[in-house]
Amino acid sequence: MQCPSDKSKSAMLAYVLKQYGIVIALILICTALSFCSPHFLTWPNLITVTRQISLNGILAVGVTFVLLTGGVDLSLGSLVALTGVVAASFAHPGDYPLIIPVMAGILAGMACGAANGVVITRGRVAPFIVTLGMMTIARGLALVISGGKPVSNMSPSMTRLGGDFLGLPIPVLVLCGISAVSWLFLKNVRLGRYIYAVGGNENAARAAGINVNGVKLLAYTICGAMAGLAGVILAARITTGQPNAGLAYELDAIAAAVIGGTSLSGGIGGVGGTLLGALLMGVINNGLDLLNVSSYYQQIVKGIIIVGAVWLDRKHGK
Amino acid sequence: MARNIQKTFAGIHALSDVSLEIRSGDIHALMGENGAGKSTLMNILAGLFQPDSGEIHLRGRPVIIKNPHDAIRKGIAMIHQELMPIPDMTVAENIALGHEPTLGMAGWIDRHAMKQEAERLLGLLGVNISATRTMRELSVAEIQTVEIARALGRNAGLLIMDEPTSAISDREVEALFAVIRTLARSGVAIVYISHKMDEIFRIADTITVLRDGKYVGTHPAVDLDKRKLISLMVGRDLTATILEDRKVHGEPVLEVNRLGKTGLFREISFNLRRGEILGVAGLMGAGRTEVMNALFGLDPADTGDIVVNKKKARIRCPADAMRLGIGMVTEDRKGCGIVPTMTVEHNTTLSALTRCCAGEFIIHKREHAIIDENIQLFGIKTSGRRQEINQLSGGNQQKVVIAKTLLTQPSIVILDEPTRGIDIGAKAEVYAIINRLAREGKAVILVSSELPEILSLTDRILVMRQGSVAAELDPRQTSQEEILKYAMPI
């Protein structure tokens, strides 16, 4: 976040690459794709791209909070399934107004996130272990609640959440909304600043009078709530609560945050980068689809991008 | 052995032109105050650091010690103050670690040979420790002996021991000394670092004194006594800081009654008045930092009372302490002073962020105004408030930490080693800040290992030794020698 004192050309280049590397990469790839495929730069395709990234984007923004504190959350994918099942159970036609299934899903996610946070802070168990446990627990809960079968028979008002509003997909609007709020929170709210401090140096944060455990608990709770939101949206889109949904979603979310410059050791990064990371992953996937590349190869490409992005960031960060 | 060694850390001379000669069979004590350069010198010999200039001769030949592994290969072994055994391995496995005897090409470990070798080495040292016990079961003294056996197993010609008796009982010290003497008789050269004078005179043949990174002298132990040794260690001029005339002290703001924490400190009692600067002297490990951490809630005490402004206080975390008007600049700037990933601005306002807020929202304009004012007030040399704190020099980082602490407007300010590792200029600025705080009526506790600093800045000096208060002295009527006399472990 700081201008190089040495204004030499190479230092300037490194600075630009570090700050805007991902934007440049995104522009280059979009330009290339628009030459390679006439379909890429069309309105319907762009809407498709944003629709495709919206779920991953919401989860990635959520996990950014946790990563910024120096933690990690591996339970996101399972939470998506659990909260989707919970929401769908409350969404049968004529049961409740729409707000109830939506809130039920989000609250279920929040509760699981808070449980993660409590065990991590009070129990001093490593976040990796706790959220790995939650990954299995939430998946199990989803199967128990649904009886192992998809929860179907969803009210039309609920399924409409997966559709469009004023020509824009509602999931995309939700992603925009939570990104804006999260960005403001991290930039302009006291607790947002504390999240960075805790991730940057936990001991210094404590010595500065910050309630470190409280801040971490907040981060995991927010992350859980976002997973709940994603779960509700996914259930609405596929018109069922699927107990097997969301497999490995957490890894894509973490990948998006990391590609966007959020450090796994905490204290560095933010919502803007995470969104760009999710967008980059989405654009590349879409491009490979348009170019008829097999989805098997897409996996390989995605892996290379994750490692490559962090590698470049390291090289120019030092 | 070592000639004209120089080592500079970030522009600060840790060692300049230090020479040291150690003969085989000699027990050579290295003495000096905290920060005199003993550890730096030994770390160079053990290959942890490279000297900037100078050379090291081993058995008459110049050598370069590339890394700790290389040092061991060349016959230099170091036993650190903090022992590093692998707790779940046996004594024999620890002794053999890194050069296990093997059978055949596949590298099968020859357990029998390993055990025999361990027993042979422990036998040479004349101790009775079973080679099959795990390290976890051993006492600190026994672990030390195992480490010595390990060094012996590497055919170490030079054994460096850093404060080996800091954590062991008197009886164990006797046993350790017997081991050291056995080693010396067999021709091993020993460098022995300790603060404990009595021990030094009991074990050492030769004593070398370092002071402020410079070589002071080498003497046969028989030519020195305690008094002469202390004067060699401290014999520097007082830096010309003028003691300000602040005789009028106000109300007592802090009373500490019989504060204690198991294994760290006990029966700590003192009080502090408005406008007073209380110095806390003592050697490393005397419990000074631990007491301050307890006062600030970083690591609360087990027993005793803290009374702030005549009210008994419960301080369980730094936030509690800050509410009571206590601010602290911690000893460990990197560890709990700065957040390295944040900017100068965000570091400065971290403790007092509510002052930049309307409700929960940060008003950036207010924050900018506060940071600009503080950059000027403390003379922080930075390219701007958005510079990363990591890019600042140690002295400027320290000024940021002090500014951060003072922004919470504390009435009691604890400064733990505020001038450690910063250059002379920044030191003078920190002194000026301390004086100003007292003038403004704040109560200041200054913990420092630099005696001239304590003597010239404070109104009263507490000397801590081994976890308790050894003396309370008047800086106008005491000397470095007297302080050190109380600070030295008995």
mmCIF file of N, CA, C and O in Angstrom, chain B residues 56-105:
data_model
loop_
_atom_site.group_PDB
_atom_site.id
_atom_site.type_symbol
_atom_site.label_atom_id
_atom_site.label_comp_id
_atom_site.label_asym_id
_atom_site.label_seq_id
_atom_site.Cartn_x
_atom_site.Cartn_y
_atom_site.Cartn_z
ATOM 1 N N ILE B 56 39.232 -16.034 12.255
ATOM 2 C CA ILE B 56 39.209 -17.024 13.315
ATOM 3 C C ILE B 56 40.286 -18.057 13.007
ATOM 4 O O ILE B 56 40.368 -18.556 11.883
ATOM 5 N N HIS B 57 41.132 -18.336 13.997
ATOM 6 C CA HIS B 57 42.162 -19.357 13.817
ATOM 7 C C HIS B 57 41.837 -20.539 14.695
ATOM 8 O O HIS B 57 41.487 -20.390 15.853
ATOM 9 N N LEU B 58 41.955 -21.710 14.109
ATOM 10 C CA LEU B 58 41.682 -22.916 14.864
ATOM 11 C C LEU B 58 42.949 -23.757 14.797
ATOM 12 O O LEU B 58 43.403 -24.108 13.716
ATOM 13 N N ARG B 59 43.491 -24.061 15.935
ATOM 14 C CA ARG B 59 44.753 -24.804 16.013
ATOM 15 C C ARG B 59 45.779 -24.174 15.073
ATOM 16 O O ARG B 59 46.441 -24.864 14.292
ATOM 17 N N GLY B 60 45.868 -22.849 15.119
ATOM 18 C CA GLY B 60 46.893 -22.139 14.364
ATOM 19 C C GLY B 60 46.548 -21.857 12.907
ATOM 20 O O GLY B 60 47.275 -21.141 12.235
ATOM 21 N N ARG B 61 45.471 -22.427 12.404
ATOM 22 C CA ARG B 61 45.150 -22.199 10.990
ATOM 23 C C ARG B 61 43.903 -21.342 10.861
ATOM 24 O O ARG B 61 42.927 -21.545 11.596
ATOM 25 N N PRO B 62 43.911 -20.393 9.924
ATOM 26 C CA PRO B 62 42.708 -19.578 9.742
ATOM 27 C C PRO B 62 41.567 -20.430 9.169
ATOM 28 O O PRO B 62 41.791 -21.239 8.277
ATOM 29 N N VAL B 63 40.383 -20.243 9.709
ATOM 30 C CA VAL B 63 39.236 -21.006 9.220
ATOM 31 C C VAL B 63 38.053 -20.081 9.019
ATOM 32 O O VAL B 63 37.996 -18.985 9.575
ATOM 33 N N ILE B 64 37.129 -20.538 8.201
ATOM 34 C CA ILE B 64 35.850 -19.835 8.063
ATOM 35 C C ILE B 64 34.775 -20.802 8.537
ATOM 36 O O ILE B 64 34.726 -21.955 8.093
ATOM 37 N N ILE B 65 33.966 -20.342 9.456
ATOM 38 C CA ILE B 65 32.907 -21.208 9.980
ATOM 39 C C ILE B 65 31.608 -20.817 9.305
ATOM 40 O O ILE B 65 31.029 -19.776 9.583
ATOM 41 N N LYS B 66 31.209 -21.681 8.376
ATOM 42 C CA LYS B 66 30.112 -21.299 7.490
ATOM 43 C C LYS B 66 28.753 -21.343 8.184
ATOM 44 O O LYS B 66 27.906 -20.497 7.968
ATOM 45 N N ASN B 67 28.536 -22.365 8.978
ATOM 46 C CA ASN B 67 27.234 -22.546 9.622
ATOM 47 C C ASN B 67 27.418 -23.461 10.836
ATOM 48 O O ASN B 67 28.491 -24.014 11.038
ATOM 49 N N PRO B 68 26.381 -23.625 11.646
ATOM 50 C CA PRO B 68 26.522 -24.428 12.858
ATOM 51 C C PRO B 68 27.024 -25.848 12.569
ATOM 52 O O PRO B 68 27.814 -26.402 13.328
ATOM 53 N N HIS B 69 26.589 -26.403 11.449
ATOM 54 C CA HIS B 69 27.013 -27.748 11.097
ATOM 55 C C HIS B 69 28.522 -27.787 10.875
ATOM 56 O O HIS B 69 29.231 -28.683 11.334
ATOM 57 N N ASP B 70 28.989 -26.759 10.175
ATOM 58 C CA ASP B 70 30.404 -26.629 9.891
ATOM 59 C C ASP B 70 31.194 -26.471 11.190
ATOM 60 O O ASP B 70 32.274 -27.039 11.352
ATOM 61 N N ALA B 71 30.638 -25.698 12.117
ATOM 62 C CA ALA B 71 31.295 -25.484 13.402
ATOM 63 C C ALA B 71 31.492 -26.816 14.120
ATOM 64 O O ALA B 71 32.571 -27.117 14.639
ATOM 65 N N ILE B 72 30.450 -27.635 14.102
ATOM 66 C CA ILE B 72 30.535 -28.932 14.771
ATOM 67 C C ILE B 72 31.597 -29.794 14.110
ATOM 68 O O ILE B 72 32.407 -30.436 14.767
ATOM 69 N N ARG B 73 31.625 -29.748 12.774
ATOM 70 C CA ARG B 73 32.626 -30.540 12.067
ATOM 71 C C ARG B 73 34.033 -30.090 12.432
ATOM 72 O O ARG B 73 34.965 -30.884 12.453
ATOM 73 N N LYS B 74 34.167 -28.790 12.699
ATOM 74 C CA LYS B 74 35.492 -28.271 13.035
ATOM 75 C C LYS B 74 35.779 -28.412 14.518
ATOM 76 O O LYS B 74 36.797 -27.928 15.006
ATOM 77 N N GLY B 75 34.878 -29.015 15.250
ATOM 78 C CA GLY B 75 35.149 -29.289 16.652
ATOM 79 C C GLY B 75 34.715 -28.193 17.609
ATOM 80 O O GLY B 75 35.219 -28.086 18.719
ATOM 81 N N ILE B 76 33.776 -27.343 17.174
ATOM 82 C CA ILE B 76 33.260 -26.319 18.076
ATOM 83 C C ILE B 76 31.814 -26.666 18.417
ATOM 84 O O ILE B 76 30.981 -26.813 17.524
ATOM 85 N N ALA B 77 31.533 -26.846 19.674
ATOM 86 C CA ALA B 77 30.160 -27.175 20.064
ATOM 87 C C ALA B 77 29.651 -26.121 21.025
ATOM 88 O O ALA B 77 30.408 -25.598 21.837
ATOM 89 N N MET B 78 28.384 -25.789 20.901
ATOM 90 C CA MET B 78 27.813 -24.771 21.777
ATOM 91 C C MET B 78 26.622 -25.354 22.503
ATOM 92 O O MET B 78 25.788 -26.035 21.908
ATOM 93 N N ILE B 79 26.596 -25.108 23.795
ATOM 94 C CA ILE B 79 25.434 -25.534 24.564
ATOM 95 C C ILE B 79 24.661 -24.290 24.936
ATOM 96 O O ILE B 79 25.135 -23.432 25.673
ATOM 97 N N HIS B 80 23.482 -24.178 24.343
ATOM 98 C CA HIS B 80 22.732 -22.937 24.478
ATOM 99 C C HIS B 80 22.058 -22.856 25.830
ATOM 100 O O HIS B 80 21.829 -23.851 26.494
ATOM 101 N N GLN B 81 21.712 -21.621 26.164
ATOM 102 C CA GLN B 81 20.980 -21.372 27.400
ATOM 103 C C GLN B 81 19.658 -22.137 27.388
ATOM 104 O O GLN B 81 19.274 -22.766 28.355
ATOM 105 N N GLU B 82 18.978 -22.064 26.257
ATOM 106 C CA GLU B 82 17.766 -22.835 26.085
ATOM 107 C C GLU B 82 18.188 -24.160 25.468
ATOM 108 O O GLU B 82 18.657 -24.200 24.351
ATOM 109 N N LEU B 83 18.019 -25.228 26.213
ATOM 110 C CA LEU B 83 18.454 -26.522 25.699
ATOM 111 C C LEU B 83 17.470 -27.011 24.655
ATOM 112 O O LEU B 83 16.298 -26.699 24.705
ATOM 113 N N MET B 84 17.978 -27.768 23.687
ATOM 114 C CA MET B 84 17.109 -28.204 22.598
ATOM 115 C C MET B 84 17.141 -29.716 22.397
ATOM 116 O O MET B 84 17.554 -30.192 21.363
ATOM 117 N N PRO B 85 16.721 -30.455 23.391
ATOM 118 C CA PRO B 85 16.686 -31.901 23.181
ATOM 119 C C PRO B 85 15.420 -32.291 22.429
ATOM 120 O O PRO B 85 14.498 -31.497 22.321
ATOM 121 N N ILE B 86 15.400 -33.479 21.894
ATOM 122 C CA ILE B 86 14.160 -34.005 21.314
ATOM 123 C C ILE B 86 13.543 -34.887 22.390
ATOM 124 O O ILE B 86 14.051 -35.963 22.694
ATOM 125 N N PRO B 87 12.478 -34.408 23.021
ATOM 126 C CA PRO B 87 12.037 -34.965 24.298
ATOM 127 C C PRO B 87 11.616 -36.430 24.252
ATOM 128 O O PRO B 87 11.773 -37.134 25.234
ATOM 129 N N ASP B 88 11.099 -36.905 23.108
ATOM 130 C CA ASP B 88 10.605 -38.274 23.103
ATOM 131 C C ASP B 88 11.630 -39.292 22.630
ATOM 132 O O ASP B 88 11.340 -40.473 22.532
ATOM 133 N N MET B 89 12.845 -38.835 22.358
ATOM 134 C CA MET B 89 13.894 -39.772 21.991
ATOM 135 C C MET B 89 14.685 -40.147 23.234
ATOM 136 O O MET B 89 14.695 -39.422 24.227
ATOM 137 N N THR B 90 15.378 -41.249 23.155
ATOM 138 C CA THR B 90 16.172 -41.665 24.314
ATOM 139 C C THR B 90 17.465 -40.858 24.385
ATOM 140 O O THR B 90 17.835 -40.144 23.450
ATOM 141 N N VAL B 91 18.138 -41.011 25.520
ATOM 142 C CA VAL B 91 19.424 -40.353 25.729
ATOM 143 C C VAL B 91 20.391 -40.750 24.621
ATOM 144 O O VAL B 91 21.047 -39.902 24.005
ATOM 145 N N ALA B 92 20.452 -42.054 24.330
ATOM 146 C CA ALA B 92 21.382 -42.538 23.311
ATOM 147 C C ALA B 92 21.049 -41.938 21.945
ATOM 148 O O ALA B 92 21.941 -41.504 21.215
ATOM 149 N N GLU B 93 19.765 -41.874 21.620
ATOM 150 C CA GLU B 93 19.366 -41.326 20.319
ATOM 151 C C GLU B 93 19.711 -39.851 20.207
ATOM 152 O O GLU B 93 20.140 -39.377 19.164
ATOM 153 N N ASN B 94 19.530 -39.129 21.311
ATOM 154 C CA ASN B 94 19.863 -37.704 21.289
ATOM 155 C C ASN B 94 21.356 -37.473 21.138
ATOM 156 O O ASN B 94 21.787 -36.561 20.441
ATOM 157 N N ILE B 95 22.131 -38.303 21.828
ATOM 158 C CA ILE B 95 23.586 -38.142 21.730
ATOM 159 C C ILE B 95 24.041 -38.431 20.304
ATOM 160 O O ILE B 95 24.911 -37.749 19.766
ATOM 161 N N ALA B 96 23.409 -39.413 19.674
ATOM 162 C CA ALA B 96 23.847 -39.826 18.342
ATOM 163 C C ALA B 96 23.244 -38.974 17.234
ATOM 164 O O ALA B 96 23.659 -39.071 16.083
ATOM 165 N N LEU B 97 22.270 -38.143 17.589
ATOM 166 C CA LEU B 97 21.484 -37.415 16.590
ATOM 167 C C LEU B 97 22.357 -36.778 15.510
ATOM 168 O O LEU B 97 23.273 -36.025 15.808
ATOM 169 N N GLY B 98 22.061 -37.081 14.269
ATOM 170 C CA GLY B 98 22.780 -36.479 13.155
ATOM 171 C C GLY B 98 23.977 -37.284 12.693
ATOM 172 O O GLY B 98 24.458 -37.094 11.591
ATOM 173 N N HIS B 99 24.500 -38.181 13.524
ATOM 174 C CA HIS B 99 25.571 -39.067 13.020
ATOM 175 C C HIS B 99 25.421 -40.458 13.651
ATOM 176 O O HIS B 99 26.334 -40.977 14.273
ATOM 177 N N GLU B 100 24.248 -41.010 13.473
ATOM 178 C CA GLU B 100 23.961 -42.325 14.017
ATOM 179 C C GLU B 100 24.857 -43.378 13.388
ATOM 180 O O GLU B 100 25.106 -43.335 12.180
ATOM 181 N N PRO B 101 25.338 -44.323 14.188
ATOM 182 C CA PRO B 101 26.117 -45.418 13.606
ATOM 183 C C PRO B 101 25.185 -46.292 12.774
ATOM 184 O O PRO B 101 24.058 -46.575 13.182
ATOM 185 N N THR B 102 25.624 -46.672 11.579
ATOM 186 C CA THR B 102 24.733 -47.426 10.703
ATOM 187 C C THR B 102 25.347 -48.760 10.308
ATOM 188 O O THR B 102 26.563 -48.949 10.367
ATOM 189 N N LEU B 103 24.487 -49.645 9.905
ATOM 190 C CA LEU B 103 24.906 -50.961 9.444
ATOM 191 C C LEU B 103 24.633 -51.030 7.953
ATOM 192 O O LEU B 103 23.507 -50.826 7.513
ATOM 193 N N GLY B 104 25.659 -51.291 7.202
ATOM 194 C CA GLY B 104 25.459 -51.541 5.779
ATOM 195 C C GLY B 104 25.059 -50.310 4.988
ATOM 196 O O GLY B 104 25.058 -49.191 5.504
ATOM 197 N N MET B 105 24.693 -50.539 3.728
ATOM 198 C CA MET B 105 24.406 -49.461 2.800
ATOM 199 C C MET B 105 23.044 -48.828 3.059
ATOM 200 O O MET B 105 22.824 -47.661 2.788
#
